[in-house]
Coordinates of C-alpha atoms in Angstrom, one line a residue:
X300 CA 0.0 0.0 0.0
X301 CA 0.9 3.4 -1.0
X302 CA 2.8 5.7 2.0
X303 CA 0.2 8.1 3.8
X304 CA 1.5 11.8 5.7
X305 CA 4.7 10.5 5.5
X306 CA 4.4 6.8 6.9
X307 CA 4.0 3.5 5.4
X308 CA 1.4 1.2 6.2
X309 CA 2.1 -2.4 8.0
X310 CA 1.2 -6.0 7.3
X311 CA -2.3 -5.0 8.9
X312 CA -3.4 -2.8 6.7
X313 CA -3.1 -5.2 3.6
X314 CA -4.8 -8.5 5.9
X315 CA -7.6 -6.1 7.3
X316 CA -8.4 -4.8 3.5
X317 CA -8.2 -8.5 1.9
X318 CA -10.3 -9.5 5.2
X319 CA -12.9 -6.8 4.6
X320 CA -13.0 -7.8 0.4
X321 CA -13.9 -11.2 1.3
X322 CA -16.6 -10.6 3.9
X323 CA -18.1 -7.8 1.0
X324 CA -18.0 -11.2 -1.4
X325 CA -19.7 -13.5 1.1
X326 CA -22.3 -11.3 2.3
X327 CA -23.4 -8.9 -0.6
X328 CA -22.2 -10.6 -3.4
X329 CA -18.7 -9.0 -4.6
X330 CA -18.5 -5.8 -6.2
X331 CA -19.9 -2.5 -5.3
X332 CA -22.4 -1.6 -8.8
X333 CA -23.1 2.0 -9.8
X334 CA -26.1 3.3 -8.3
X335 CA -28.5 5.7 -9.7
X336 CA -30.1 8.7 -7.7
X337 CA -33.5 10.6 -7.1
X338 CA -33.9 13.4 -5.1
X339 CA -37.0 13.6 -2.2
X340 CA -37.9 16.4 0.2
X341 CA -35.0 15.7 3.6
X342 CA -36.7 15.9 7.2
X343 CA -33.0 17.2 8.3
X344 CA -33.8 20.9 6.3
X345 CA -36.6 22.6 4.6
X346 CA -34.5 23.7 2.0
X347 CA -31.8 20.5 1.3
X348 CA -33.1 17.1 -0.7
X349 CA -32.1 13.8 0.1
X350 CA -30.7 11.1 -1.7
X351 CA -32.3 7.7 -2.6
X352 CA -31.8 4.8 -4.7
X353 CA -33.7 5.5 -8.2
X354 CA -33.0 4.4 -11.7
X355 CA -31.9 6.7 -14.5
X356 CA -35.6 7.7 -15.9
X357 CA -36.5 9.2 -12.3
X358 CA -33.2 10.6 -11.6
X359 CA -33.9 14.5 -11.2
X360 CA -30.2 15.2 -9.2
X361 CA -29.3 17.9 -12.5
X362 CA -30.0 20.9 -10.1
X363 CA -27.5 20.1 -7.1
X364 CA -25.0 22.5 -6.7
X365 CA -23.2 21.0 -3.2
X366 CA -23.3 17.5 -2.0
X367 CA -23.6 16.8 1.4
X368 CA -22.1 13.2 2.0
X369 CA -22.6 12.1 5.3
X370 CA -23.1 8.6 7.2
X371 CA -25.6 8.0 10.2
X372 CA -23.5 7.2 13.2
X373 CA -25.9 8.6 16.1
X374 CA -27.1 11.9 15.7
X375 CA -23.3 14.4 15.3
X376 CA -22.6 13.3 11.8
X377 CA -25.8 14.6 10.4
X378 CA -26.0 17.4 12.7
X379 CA -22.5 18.7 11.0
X380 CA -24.5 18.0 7.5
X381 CA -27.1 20.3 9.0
X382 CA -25.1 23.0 10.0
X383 CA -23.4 23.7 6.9
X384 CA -26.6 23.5 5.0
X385 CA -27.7 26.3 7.0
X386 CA -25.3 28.7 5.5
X387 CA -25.5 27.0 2.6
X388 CA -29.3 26.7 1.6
X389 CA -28.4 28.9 -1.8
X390 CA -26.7 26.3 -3.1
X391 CA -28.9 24.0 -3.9
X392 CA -27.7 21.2 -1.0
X393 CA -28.3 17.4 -1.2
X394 CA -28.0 14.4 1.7
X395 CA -26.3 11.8 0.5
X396 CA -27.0 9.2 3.4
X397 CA -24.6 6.3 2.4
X398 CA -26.3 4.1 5.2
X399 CA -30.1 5.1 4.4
X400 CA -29.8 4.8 0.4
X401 CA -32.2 1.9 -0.3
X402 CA -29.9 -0.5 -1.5
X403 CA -27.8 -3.5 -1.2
X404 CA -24.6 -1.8 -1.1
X405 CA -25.2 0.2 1.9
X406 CA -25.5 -3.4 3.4
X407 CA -21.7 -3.4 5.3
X408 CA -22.5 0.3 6.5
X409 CA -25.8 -0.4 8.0
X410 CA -23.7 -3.4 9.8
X411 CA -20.7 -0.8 10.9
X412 CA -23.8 1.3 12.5
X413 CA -25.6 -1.6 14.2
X414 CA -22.2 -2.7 15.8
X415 CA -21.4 1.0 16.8
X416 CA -24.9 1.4 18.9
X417 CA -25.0 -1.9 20.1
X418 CA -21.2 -1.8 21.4
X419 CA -22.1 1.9 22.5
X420 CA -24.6 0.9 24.7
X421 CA -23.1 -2.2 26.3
X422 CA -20.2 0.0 27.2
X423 CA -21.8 2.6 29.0
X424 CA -24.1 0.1 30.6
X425 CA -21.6 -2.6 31.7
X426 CA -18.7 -0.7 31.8
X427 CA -15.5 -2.5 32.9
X428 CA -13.9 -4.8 30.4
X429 CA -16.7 -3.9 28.1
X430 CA -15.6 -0.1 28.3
X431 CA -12.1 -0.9 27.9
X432 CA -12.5 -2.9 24.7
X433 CA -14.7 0.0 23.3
X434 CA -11.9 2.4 23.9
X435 CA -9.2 0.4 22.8
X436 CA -11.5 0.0 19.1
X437 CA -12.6 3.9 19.0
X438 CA -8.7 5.0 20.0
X439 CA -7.0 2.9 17.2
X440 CA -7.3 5.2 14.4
X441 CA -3.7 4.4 13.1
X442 CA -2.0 4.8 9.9
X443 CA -3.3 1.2 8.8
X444 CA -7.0 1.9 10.0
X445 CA -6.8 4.6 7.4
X446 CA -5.2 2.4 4.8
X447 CA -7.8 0.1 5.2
X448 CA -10.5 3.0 5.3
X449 CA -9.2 4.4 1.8
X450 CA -8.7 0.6 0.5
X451 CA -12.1 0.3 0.7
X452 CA -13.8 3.6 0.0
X453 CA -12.4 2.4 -3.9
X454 CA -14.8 -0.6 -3.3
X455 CA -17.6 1.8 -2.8
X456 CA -16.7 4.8 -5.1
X457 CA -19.4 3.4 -7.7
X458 CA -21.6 5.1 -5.3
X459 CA -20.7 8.0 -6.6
X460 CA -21.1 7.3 -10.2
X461 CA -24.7 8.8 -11.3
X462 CA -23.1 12.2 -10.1
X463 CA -20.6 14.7 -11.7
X464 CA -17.2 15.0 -10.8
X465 CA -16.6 18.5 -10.5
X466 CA -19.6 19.0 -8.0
X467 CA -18.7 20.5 -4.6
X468 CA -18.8 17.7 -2.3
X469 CA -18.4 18.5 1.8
X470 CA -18.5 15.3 3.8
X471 CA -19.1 15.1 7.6
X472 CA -18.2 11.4 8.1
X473 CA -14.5 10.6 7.2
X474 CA -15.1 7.2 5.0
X475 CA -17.7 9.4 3.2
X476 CA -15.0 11.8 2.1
X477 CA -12.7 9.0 1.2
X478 CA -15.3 7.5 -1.2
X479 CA -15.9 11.0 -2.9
X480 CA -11.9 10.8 -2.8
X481 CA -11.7 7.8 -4.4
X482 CA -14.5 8.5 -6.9
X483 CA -12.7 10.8 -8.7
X484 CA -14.6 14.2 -7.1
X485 CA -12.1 17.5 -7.6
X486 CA -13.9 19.5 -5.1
X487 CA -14.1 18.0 -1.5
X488 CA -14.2 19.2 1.9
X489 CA -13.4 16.6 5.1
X490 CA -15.4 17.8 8.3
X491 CA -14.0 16.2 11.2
X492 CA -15.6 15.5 14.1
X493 CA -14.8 15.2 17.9
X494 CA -11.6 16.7 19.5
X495 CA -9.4 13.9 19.4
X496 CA -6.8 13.7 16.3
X497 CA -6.5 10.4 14.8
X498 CA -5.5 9.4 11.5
X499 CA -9.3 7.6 10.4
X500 CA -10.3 10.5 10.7
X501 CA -8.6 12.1 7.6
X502 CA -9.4 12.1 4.0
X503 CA -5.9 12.1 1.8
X504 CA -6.8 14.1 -1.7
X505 CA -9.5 16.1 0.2
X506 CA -9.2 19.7 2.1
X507 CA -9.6 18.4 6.0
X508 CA -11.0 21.2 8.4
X509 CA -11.4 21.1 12.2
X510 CA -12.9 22.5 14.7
X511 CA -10.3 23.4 17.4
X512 CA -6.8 25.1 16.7
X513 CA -5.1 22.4 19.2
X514 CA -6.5 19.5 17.0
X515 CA -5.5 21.4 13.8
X516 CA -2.0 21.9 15.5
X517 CA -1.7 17.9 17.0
X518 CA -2.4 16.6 13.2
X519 CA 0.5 18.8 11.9
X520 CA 2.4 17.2 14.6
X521 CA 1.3 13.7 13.4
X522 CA 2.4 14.8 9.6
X523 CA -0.5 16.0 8.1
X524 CA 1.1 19.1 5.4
X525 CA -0.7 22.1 7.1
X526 CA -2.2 22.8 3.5
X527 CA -4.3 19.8 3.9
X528 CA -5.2 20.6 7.2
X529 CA -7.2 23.7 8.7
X530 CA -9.8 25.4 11.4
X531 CA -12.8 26.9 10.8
X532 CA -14.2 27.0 14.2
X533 CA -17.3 25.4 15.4
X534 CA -19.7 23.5 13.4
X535 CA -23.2 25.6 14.6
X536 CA -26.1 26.2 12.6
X537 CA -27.1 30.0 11.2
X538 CA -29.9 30.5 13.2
X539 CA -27.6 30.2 16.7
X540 CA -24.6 31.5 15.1
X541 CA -26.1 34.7 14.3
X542 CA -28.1 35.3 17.4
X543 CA -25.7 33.9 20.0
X544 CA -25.2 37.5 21.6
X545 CA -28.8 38.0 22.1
X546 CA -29.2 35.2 23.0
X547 CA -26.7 34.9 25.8
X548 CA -27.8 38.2 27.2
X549 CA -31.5 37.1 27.4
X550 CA -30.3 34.0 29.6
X551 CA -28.4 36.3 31.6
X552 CA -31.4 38.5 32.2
X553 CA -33.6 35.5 33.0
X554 CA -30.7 34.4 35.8
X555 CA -31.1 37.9 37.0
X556 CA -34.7 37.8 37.9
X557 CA -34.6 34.5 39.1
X558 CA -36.8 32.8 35.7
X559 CA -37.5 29.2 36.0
X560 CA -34.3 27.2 34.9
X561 CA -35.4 25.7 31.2
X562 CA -33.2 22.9 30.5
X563 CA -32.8 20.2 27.0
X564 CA -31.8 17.2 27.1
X565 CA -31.4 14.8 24.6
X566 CA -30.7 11.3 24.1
X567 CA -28.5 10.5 21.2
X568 CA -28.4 8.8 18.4
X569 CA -27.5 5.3 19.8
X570 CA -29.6 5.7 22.3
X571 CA -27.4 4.6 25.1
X572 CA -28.0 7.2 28.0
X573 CA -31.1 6.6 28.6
X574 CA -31.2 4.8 31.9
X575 CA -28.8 7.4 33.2
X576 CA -31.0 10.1 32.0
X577 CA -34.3 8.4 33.2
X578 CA -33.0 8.4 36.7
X579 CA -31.2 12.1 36.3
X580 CA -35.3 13.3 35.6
X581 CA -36.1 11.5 38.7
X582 CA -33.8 13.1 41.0
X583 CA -35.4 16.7 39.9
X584 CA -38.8 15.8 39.5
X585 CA -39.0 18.0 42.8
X586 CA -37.9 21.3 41.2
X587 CA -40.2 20.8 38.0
X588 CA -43.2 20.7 40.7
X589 CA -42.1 23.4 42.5
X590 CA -42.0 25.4 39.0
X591 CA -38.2 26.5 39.1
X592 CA -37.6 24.0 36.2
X593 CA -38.7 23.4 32.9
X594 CA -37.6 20.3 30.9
X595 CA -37.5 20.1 27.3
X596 CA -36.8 16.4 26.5
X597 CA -35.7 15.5 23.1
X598 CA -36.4 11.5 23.2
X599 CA -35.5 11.7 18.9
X600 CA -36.6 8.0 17.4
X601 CA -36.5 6.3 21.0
X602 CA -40.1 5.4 21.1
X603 CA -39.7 2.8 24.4
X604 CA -37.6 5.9 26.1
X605 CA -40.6 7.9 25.2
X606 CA -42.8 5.9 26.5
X607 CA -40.7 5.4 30.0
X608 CA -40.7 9.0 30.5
X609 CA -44.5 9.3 30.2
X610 CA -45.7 6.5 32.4
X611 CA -42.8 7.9 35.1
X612 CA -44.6 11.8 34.8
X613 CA -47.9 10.3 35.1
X614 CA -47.3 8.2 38.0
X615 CA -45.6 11.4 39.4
X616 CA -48.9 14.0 38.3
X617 CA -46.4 16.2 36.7
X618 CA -47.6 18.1 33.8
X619 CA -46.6 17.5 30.6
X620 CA -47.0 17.4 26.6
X621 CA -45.8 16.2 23.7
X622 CA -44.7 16.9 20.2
X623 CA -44.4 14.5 17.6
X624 CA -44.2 16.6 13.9
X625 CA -42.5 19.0 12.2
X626 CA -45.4 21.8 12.7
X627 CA -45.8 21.1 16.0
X628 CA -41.2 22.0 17.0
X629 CA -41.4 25.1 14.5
X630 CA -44.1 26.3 16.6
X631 CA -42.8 25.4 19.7
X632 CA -39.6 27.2 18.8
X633 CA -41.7 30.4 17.8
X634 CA -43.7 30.1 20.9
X635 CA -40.8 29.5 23.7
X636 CA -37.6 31.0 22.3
X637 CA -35.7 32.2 24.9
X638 CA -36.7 35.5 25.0
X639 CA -40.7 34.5 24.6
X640 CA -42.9 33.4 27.3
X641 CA -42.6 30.3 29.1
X642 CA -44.1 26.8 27.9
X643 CA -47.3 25.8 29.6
X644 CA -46.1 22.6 30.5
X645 CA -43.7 21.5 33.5
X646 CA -42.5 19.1 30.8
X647 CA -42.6 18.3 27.3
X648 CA -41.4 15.6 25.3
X649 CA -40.5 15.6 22.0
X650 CA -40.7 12.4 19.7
X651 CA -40.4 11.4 16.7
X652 CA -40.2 8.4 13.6
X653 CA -37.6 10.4 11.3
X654 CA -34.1 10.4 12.4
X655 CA -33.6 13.8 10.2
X656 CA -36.0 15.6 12.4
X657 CA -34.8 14.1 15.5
X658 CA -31.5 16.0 14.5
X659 CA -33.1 18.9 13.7
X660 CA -34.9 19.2 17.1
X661 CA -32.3 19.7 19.3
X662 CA -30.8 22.3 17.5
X663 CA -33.8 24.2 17.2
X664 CA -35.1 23.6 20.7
X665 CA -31.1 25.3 21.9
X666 CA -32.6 28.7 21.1
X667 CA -35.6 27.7 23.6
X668 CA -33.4 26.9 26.3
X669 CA -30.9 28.0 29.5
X670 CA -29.0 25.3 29.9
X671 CA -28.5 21.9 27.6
X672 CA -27.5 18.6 29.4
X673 CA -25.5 16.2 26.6
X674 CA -22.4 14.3 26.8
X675 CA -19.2 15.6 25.4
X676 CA -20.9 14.9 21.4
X677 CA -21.0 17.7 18.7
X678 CA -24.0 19.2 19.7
X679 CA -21.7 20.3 22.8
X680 CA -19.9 22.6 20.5
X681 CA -23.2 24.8 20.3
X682 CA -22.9 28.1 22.0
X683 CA -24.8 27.4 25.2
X684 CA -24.0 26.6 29.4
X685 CA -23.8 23.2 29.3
X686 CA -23.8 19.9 31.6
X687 CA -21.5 17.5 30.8
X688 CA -22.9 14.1 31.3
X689 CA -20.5 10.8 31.3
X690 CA -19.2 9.8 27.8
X691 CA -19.5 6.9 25.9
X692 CA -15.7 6.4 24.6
X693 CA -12.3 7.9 25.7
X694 CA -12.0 9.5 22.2
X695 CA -14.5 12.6 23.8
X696 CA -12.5 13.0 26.6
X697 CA -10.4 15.8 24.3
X698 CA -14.0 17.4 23.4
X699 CA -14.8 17.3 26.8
X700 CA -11.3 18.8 28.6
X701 CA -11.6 21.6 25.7
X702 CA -15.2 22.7 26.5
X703 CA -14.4 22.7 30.3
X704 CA -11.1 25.4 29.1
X705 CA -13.7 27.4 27.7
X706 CA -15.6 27.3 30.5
X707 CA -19.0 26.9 28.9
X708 CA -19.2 23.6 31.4
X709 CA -17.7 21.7 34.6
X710 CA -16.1 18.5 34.8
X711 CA -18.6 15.1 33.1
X712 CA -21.0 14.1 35.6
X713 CA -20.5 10.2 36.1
X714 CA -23.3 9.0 37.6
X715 CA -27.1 10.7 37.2
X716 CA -27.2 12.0 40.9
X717 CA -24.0 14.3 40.5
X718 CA -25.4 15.3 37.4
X719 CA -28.8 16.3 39.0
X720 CA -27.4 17.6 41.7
X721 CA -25.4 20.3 38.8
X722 CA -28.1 21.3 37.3
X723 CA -29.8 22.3 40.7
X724 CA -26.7 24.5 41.4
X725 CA -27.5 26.3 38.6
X726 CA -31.0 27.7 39.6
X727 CA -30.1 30.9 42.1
X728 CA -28.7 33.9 40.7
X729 CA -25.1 33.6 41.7
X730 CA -24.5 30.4 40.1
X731 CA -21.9 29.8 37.1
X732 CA -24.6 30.5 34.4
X733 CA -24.6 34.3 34.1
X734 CA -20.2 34.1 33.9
X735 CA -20.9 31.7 31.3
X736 CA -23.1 33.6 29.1
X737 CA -20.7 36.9 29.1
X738 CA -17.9 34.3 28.3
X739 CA -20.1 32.9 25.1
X740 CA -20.5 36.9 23.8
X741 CA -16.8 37.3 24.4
X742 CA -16.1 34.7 22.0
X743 CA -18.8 35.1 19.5
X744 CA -16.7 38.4 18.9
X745 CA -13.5 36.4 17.6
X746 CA -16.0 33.9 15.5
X747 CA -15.5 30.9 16.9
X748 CA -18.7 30.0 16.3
X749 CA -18.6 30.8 13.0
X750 CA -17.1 27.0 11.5
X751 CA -20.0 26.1 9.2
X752 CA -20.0 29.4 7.7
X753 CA -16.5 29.7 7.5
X754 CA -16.3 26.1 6.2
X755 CA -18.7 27.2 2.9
X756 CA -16.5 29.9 2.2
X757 CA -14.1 27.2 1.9
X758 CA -15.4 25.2 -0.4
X759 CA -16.9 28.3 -2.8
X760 CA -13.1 29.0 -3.3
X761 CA -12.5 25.5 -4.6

């Protein structure tokens, strides 16, 4: 295998790429074929298309201007797809989903997601050995994991095949980027995730842009030519970006006078938090009776979580609602934004059946909200106080040492009573939430919440 940044790839590399041919043989036939395209409305954004499998006499993909190439792993990947195509609507964006196109050779990606939830939720659960092995796999991005990544992102390039070459592609999952790569696309952008360098994450041929200047910095340091390398800042969508200032000064005016504490939380993707969150909403259930809090609960496609929560409130007699559509969030957000009047429930849950609009929740409901409660995942990057709940894998610790610097957060709470017990500490006046705030406007002024944006600009110069 060729050298990559300078080293050359070991025995591995070649075994784990002949390994990976042979299981593609045995279980979806052999080679990748070329896959036509449609384009259908996308839950993620009113103005972006998805792609799905079609056949060339309904293909309608001629008016794309930017790609959007993206695979589901939880909820970040897509919620980095999102961002951009909030400064990017003009452009005519498209999803390219490469683990929800309806067709067989999407069949070893759907597997590489069902693996990552399953193992993400036995490791949080079990911990231990469990959590140990789970680190050891997410930490090994080597210079042979990425041989083997590239390797076979030239199995899948076919993917690519119904669309043109010179289209502007920007990819928020790594492999993604390396099929575009590998494809022969002139014009592509590499949005890395997370905090923690590692040398998966990289697409060689593409332009690779970060979030952090220490992870730009640590990737030179591990070879990567600082032409192919660069920050842009944090990945936040246009609607937050623009307002943070306001924003921030309406949730210190709130803290002032003492408004009832309105906090999100939302359980990702994999769905692997949710017992620790389940008993974090009992432990508060006090304070939402009492009126000083307000909980927005983003449950996304976890129906049974859903479902948990409900029969818990009702057992409890706390008020709540729900809201399970499109309609029913955009006027939610219009109703409760944080500078608008207070929902009429203690409690409402949102729900839904489309992972797109899952996504899209939480980042609409931030502009509702004083405080979100997440682990150390992308949506922590968002310009808002924050508790840091326990993470799934060591390779967040970096995201979530970085957010602490900043101080938009404390420490990860590792168990659901220190983390209830945090968001309690936030309710009088003197707590850390009004210092946090002034420190968010201070650095909306240097743009650091500016990355999507800044990352179009980018690839309009290509």
């Amino acid at each position: 295998m060729p050298s990559l940044y300078g080293q050359q790839p070991g025995p591995l590399s070649w075994a784990g790429s002949e390994a990976l041919r042979l299981y593609l043989n045995v279980r979806y036939g052999g080679r990748i074929k070329p896959l036509s395209l449609k384009a259908q409305p996308s839950a993620l954004h009113e103005r972006c298309v998805q792609l799905q499998a079609g056949d060339s006499e309904t293909s309608n993909i001629h008016e794309i201007g930017l790609l959007l190439s993206s695979i589901r792993m939880g909820y970040g990947h897509h919620r980095i797809a999102r961002a951009v195509i909030t400064w990017a609507d003009d452009m005519h964006p498209a999803l390219l989903d490469l683990m929800s196109v309806d067709a067989p050779q999407s069949g070893l990606i759907r597997d590489m997601e069902g693996l990552y939830s399953l193992f993400s939720r036995l490791s949080f659960d079990i911990g231990g050995p469990m959590q140990a092995l789970w680190n050891a796999i997410l930490l090994r991005g080597t210079i042979d994991t990425l041989a083997i990544s590239t390797d076979l992102a030239k199995q899948y390039s076919p993917l690519f095949s119904s669309l043109q070459k010179d289209l502007l592609c920007m990819a928020s999952y790594p492999f993604a980027a390396q099929m575009a790569v590998a494809a022969g696309f002139t014009k592509v952008l590499n949005l890395i995730p997370d905090n923690h360098p590692q040398y998966y994450l990289l697409a060689p041929g593409a332009r690779n842009v970060v979030q952090t200047e220490s992870s730009c910095a640590r990737f030179q340091k591990m070879g990567v030519p600082a032409d192919e390398i660069e920050c842009a800042g944090h990945f936040v969508p246009r609607s937050i970006a623009e307002n943070v200032a306001i924003d921030a000064q309406h949730r210190i005016e709130r803290r002032r006078r003492n408004a009832p504490l309105r906090c999100l939380l939302s359980l990702g993707g994999t769905g692997a938090q949710a017992g620790f969150l389940r008993k974090l909403i009992e432990r508060i259930l006090p304070a939402i009776d009492e009126g000083r809090l307000f909980l927005m609960i983003n449950c996304g496609e976890h129906a049974d979580f859903a479902s948990e929560l409900i029969s818990l409130l009702e057992a409890k007699k706390i008020p709540f609602t729900e809201v399970d559509s499109s309609e029913g969030l955009s006027r939610f957000g219009r109703w409760h934004a944080i500078s608008s009047d207070e929902p009429t429930h203690a409690v409402t849950i949102f729900r839904f059946t489309e992972h797109g609009l899952s996504v899209r929740a939480t980042d609409e409901l931030i502009r509702c909200v004083d405080l979100l409660v997440t682990r150390p995942a992308q949506v922590a990057y968002f310009p808002v106080p924050k508790v840091l709940l326990r993470r799934l894998a060591d390779h967040e610790i970096d995201s979530s040492n970085y957010l602490v610097e900043l101080d938009e957060c404390d420490a990860e709470c590792s168990r659901p009573e220190q983390a209830a017990d945090l968001i309690l500490s936030m309710l009088p006046e003197d707590g850390p939430l009004i210092r946090r705030n002034e420190g968010i406007q201070r650095r909306s002024e240097t743009g650091l919440y500016l990355g999507a944006r800044r990352a179009v600009e980018m690839a309009r110069s290509l």
